[in-house]
PDB file of C-alpha atoms in Angstrom:
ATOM      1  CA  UNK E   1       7.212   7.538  16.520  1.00 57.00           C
ATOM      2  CA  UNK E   2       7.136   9.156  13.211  1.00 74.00           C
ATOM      3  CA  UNK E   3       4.941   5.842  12.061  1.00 76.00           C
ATOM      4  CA  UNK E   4       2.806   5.370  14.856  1.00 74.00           C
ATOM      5  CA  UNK E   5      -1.108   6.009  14.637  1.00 74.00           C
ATOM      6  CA  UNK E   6      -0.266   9.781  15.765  1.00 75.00           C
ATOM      7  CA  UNK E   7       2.780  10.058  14.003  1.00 76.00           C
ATOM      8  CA  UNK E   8       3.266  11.953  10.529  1.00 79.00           C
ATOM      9  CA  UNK E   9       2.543   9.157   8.658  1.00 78.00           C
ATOM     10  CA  UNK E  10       0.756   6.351  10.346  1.00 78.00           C
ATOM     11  CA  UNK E  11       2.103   2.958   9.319  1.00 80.00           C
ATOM     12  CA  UNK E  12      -1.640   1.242   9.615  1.00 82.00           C
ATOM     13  CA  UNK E  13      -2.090   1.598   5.930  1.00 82.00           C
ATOM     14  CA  UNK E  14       0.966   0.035   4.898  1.00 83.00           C
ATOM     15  CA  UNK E  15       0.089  -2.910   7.165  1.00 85.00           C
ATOM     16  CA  UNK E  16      -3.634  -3.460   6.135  1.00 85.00           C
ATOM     17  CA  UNK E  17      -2.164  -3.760   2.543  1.00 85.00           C
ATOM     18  CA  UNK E  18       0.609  -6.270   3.693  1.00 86.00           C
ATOM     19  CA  UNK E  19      -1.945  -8.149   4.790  1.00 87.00           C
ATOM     20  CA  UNK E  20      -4.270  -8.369   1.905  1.00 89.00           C
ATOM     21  CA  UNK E  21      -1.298  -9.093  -0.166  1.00 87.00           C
ATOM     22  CA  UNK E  22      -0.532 -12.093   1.862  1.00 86.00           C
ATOM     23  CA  UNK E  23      -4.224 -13.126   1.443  1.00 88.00           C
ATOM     24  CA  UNK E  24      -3.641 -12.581  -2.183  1.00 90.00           C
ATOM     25  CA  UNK E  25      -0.611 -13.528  -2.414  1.00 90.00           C
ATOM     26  CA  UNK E  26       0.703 -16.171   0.185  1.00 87.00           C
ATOM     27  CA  UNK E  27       3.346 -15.505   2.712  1.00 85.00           C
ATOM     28  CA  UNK E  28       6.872 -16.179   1.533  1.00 86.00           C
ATOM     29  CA  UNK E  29       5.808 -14.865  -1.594  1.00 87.00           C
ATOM     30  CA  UNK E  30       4.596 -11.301   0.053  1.00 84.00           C
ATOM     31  CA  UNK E  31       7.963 -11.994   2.561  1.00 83.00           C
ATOM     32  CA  UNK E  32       9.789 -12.005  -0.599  1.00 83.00           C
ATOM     33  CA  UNK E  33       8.953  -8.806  -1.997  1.00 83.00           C
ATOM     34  CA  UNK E  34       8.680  -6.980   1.158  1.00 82.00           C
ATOM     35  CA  UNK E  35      10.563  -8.411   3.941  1.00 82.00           C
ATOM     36  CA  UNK E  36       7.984  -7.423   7.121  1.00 84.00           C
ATOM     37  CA  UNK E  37       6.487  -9.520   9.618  1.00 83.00           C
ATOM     38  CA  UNK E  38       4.197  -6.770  11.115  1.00 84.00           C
ATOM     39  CA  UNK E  39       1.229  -7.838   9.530  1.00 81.00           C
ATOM     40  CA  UNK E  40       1.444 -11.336  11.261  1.00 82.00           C
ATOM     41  CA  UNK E  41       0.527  -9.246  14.751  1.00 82.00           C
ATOM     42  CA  UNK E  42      -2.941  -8.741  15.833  1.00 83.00           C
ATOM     43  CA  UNK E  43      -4.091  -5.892  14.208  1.00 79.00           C
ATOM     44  CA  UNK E  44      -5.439  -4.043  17.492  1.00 79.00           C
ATOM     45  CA  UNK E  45      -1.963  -3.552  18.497  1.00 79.00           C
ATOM     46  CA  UNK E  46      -0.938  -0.998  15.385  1.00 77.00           C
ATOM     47  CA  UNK E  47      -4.437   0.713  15.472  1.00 70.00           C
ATOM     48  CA  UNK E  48      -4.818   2.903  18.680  1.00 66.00           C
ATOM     49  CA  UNK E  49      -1.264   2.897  20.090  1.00 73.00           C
ATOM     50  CA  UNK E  50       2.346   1.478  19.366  1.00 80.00           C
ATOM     51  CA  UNK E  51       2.136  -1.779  21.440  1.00 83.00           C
ATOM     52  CA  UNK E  52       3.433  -3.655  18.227  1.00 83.00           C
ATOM     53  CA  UNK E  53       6.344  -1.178  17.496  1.00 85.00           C
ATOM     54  CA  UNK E  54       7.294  -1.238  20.704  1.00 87.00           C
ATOM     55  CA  UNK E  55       7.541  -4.851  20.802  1.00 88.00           C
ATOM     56  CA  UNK E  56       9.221  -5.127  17.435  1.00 89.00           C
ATOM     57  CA  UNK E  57      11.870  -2.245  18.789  1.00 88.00           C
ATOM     58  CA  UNK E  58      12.211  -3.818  22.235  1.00 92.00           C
ATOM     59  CA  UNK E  59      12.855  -7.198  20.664  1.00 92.00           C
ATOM     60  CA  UNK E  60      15.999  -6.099  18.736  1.00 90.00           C
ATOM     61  CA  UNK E  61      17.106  -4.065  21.288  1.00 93.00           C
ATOM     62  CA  UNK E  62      17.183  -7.409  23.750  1.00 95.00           C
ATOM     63  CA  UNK E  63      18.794  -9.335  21.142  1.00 92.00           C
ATOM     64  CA  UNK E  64      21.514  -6.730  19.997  1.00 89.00           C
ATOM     65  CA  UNK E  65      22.573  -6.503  23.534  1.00 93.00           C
ATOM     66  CA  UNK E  66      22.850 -10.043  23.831  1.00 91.00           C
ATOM     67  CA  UNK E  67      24.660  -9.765  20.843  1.00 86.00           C
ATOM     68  CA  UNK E  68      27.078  -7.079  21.846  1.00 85.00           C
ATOM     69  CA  UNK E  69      28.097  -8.451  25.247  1.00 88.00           C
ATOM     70  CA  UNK E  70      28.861 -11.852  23.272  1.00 84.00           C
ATOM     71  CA  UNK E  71      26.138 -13.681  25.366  1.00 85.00           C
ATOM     72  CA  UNK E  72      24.912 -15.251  22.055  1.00 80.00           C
ATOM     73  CA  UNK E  73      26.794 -15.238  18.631  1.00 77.00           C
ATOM     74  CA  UNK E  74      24.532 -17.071  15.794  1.00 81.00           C
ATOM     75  CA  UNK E  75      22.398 -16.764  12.415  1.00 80.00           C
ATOM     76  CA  UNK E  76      18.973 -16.923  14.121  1.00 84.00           C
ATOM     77  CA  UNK E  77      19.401 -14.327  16.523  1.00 86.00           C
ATOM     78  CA  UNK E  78      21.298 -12.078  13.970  1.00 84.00           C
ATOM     79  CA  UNK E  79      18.413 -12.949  11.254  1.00 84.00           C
ATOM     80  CA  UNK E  80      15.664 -12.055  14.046  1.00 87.00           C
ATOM     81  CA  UNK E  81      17.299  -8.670  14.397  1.00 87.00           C
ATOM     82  CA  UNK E  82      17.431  -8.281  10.659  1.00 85.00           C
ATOM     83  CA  UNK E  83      13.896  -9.173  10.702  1.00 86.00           C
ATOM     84  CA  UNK E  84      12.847  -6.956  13.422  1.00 88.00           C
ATOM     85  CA  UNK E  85      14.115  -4.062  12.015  1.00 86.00           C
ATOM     86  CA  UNK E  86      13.498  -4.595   7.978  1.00 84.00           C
ATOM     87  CA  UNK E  87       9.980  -4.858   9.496  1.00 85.00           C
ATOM     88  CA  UNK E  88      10.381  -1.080  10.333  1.00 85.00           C
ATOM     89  CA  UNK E  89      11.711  -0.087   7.774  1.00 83.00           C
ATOM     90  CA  UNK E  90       9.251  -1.925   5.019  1.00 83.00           C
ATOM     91  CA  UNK E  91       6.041   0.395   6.825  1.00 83.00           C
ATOM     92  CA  UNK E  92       8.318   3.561   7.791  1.00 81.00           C
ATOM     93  CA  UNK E  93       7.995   4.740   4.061  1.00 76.00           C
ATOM     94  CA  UNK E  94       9.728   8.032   3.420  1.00 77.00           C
ATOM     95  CA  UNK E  95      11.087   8.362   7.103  1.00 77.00           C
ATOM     96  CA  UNK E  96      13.668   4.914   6.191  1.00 74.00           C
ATOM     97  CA  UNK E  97      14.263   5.062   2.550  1.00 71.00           C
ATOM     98  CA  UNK E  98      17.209   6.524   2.578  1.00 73.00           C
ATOM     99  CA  UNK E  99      20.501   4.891   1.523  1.00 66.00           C
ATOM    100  CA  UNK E 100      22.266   4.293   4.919  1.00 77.00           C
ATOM    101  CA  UNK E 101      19.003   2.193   5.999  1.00 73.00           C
ATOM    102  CA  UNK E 102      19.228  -0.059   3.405  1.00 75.00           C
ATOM    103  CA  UNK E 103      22.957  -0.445   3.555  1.00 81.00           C
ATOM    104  CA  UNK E 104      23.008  -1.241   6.972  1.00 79.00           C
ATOM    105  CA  UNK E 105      20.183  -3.814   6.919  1.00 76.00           C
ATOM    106  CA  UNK E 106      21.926  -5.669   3.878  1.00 81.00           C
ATOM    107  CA  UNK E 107      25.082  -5.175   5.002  1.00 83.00           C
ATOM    108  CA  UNK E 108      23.507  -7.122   8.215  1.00 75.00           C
ATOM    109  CA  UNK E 109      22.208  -9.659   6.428  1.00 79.00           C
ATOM    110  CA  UNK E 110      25.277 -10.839   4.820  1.00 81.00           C
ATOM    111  CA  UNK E 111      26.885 -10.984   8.077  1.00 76.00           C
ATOM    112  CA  UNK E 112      24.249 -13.219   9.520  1.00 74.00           C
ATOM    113  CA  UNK E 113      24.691 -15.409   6.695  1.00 77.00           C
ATOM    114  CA  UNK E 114      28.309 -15.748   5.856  1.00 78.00           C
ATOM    115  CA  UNK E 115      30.061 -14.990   9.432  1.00 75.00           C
ATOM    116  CA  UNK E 116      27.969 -16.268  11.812  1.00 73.00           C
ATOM    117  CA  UNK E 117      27.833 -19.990  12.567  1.00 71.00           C
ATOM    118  CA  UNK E 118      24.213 -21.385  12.185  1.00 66.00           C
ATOM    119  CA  UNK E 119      23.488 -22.479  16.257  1.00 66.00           C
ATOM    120  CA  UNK E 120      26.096 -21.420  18.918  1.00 68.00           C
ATOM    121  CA  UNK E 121      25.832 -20.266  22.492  1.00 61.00           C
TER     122      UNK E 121
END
């Protein structure tokens, strides 16, 4: 990874000051700026190795497959995937701040919430 604690820019930085900004802060209001849930995992699992990336990245890769075959079709499991990646993208600084990033993860945002019905299958 280009973020992880041996990549170019490690993303531990980013997530230490997520998490003081929540102390600060609150929650939903840090949420609300910066739409990341990484700094709600134990901290051990960003600072020697990429046990919470790899979670994040298996977890929306599990749930866009469900997705894809048509296994499950609803708002939470589309807004987990948002969540999962926008998580990525908030700490991946320069490496996802282009415009097709953001595109895609608003343009999958409005899906979940205008197309998809709230609880099916």
């Amino acid at each position: 990874l280009l973020i992880g604690p041996r990549g170019l820019t490690p993303a531990v930085d980013r997530i230490d000051r997520l998490r003081s900004d929540a102390a600060r802060l609150g929650y939903l209001e840090t949420f609300r700026h910066q739409p990341c849930l990484l700094h709600l995992l134990p901290a051990s699992w960003f600072s020697g190795s990429d046990v919470g990336f790899q979670i994040v990245c298996r977890t929306g890769l599990v749930l866009s497959a469900l997705l894809a075959a048509g296994v499950t079709e609803n708002m939470l499991v589309t807004l987990t995937i948002w969540c999962a990646y926008n998580s990525i993208r908030q700490v991946g600084g320069q490496w996802y701040t282009y415009a097709w990033e953001a595109q895609l993860s608003d343009t999958a945002l409005h899906i979940a919430l205008l197309l998809c019905p709230l609880l099916a299958r």
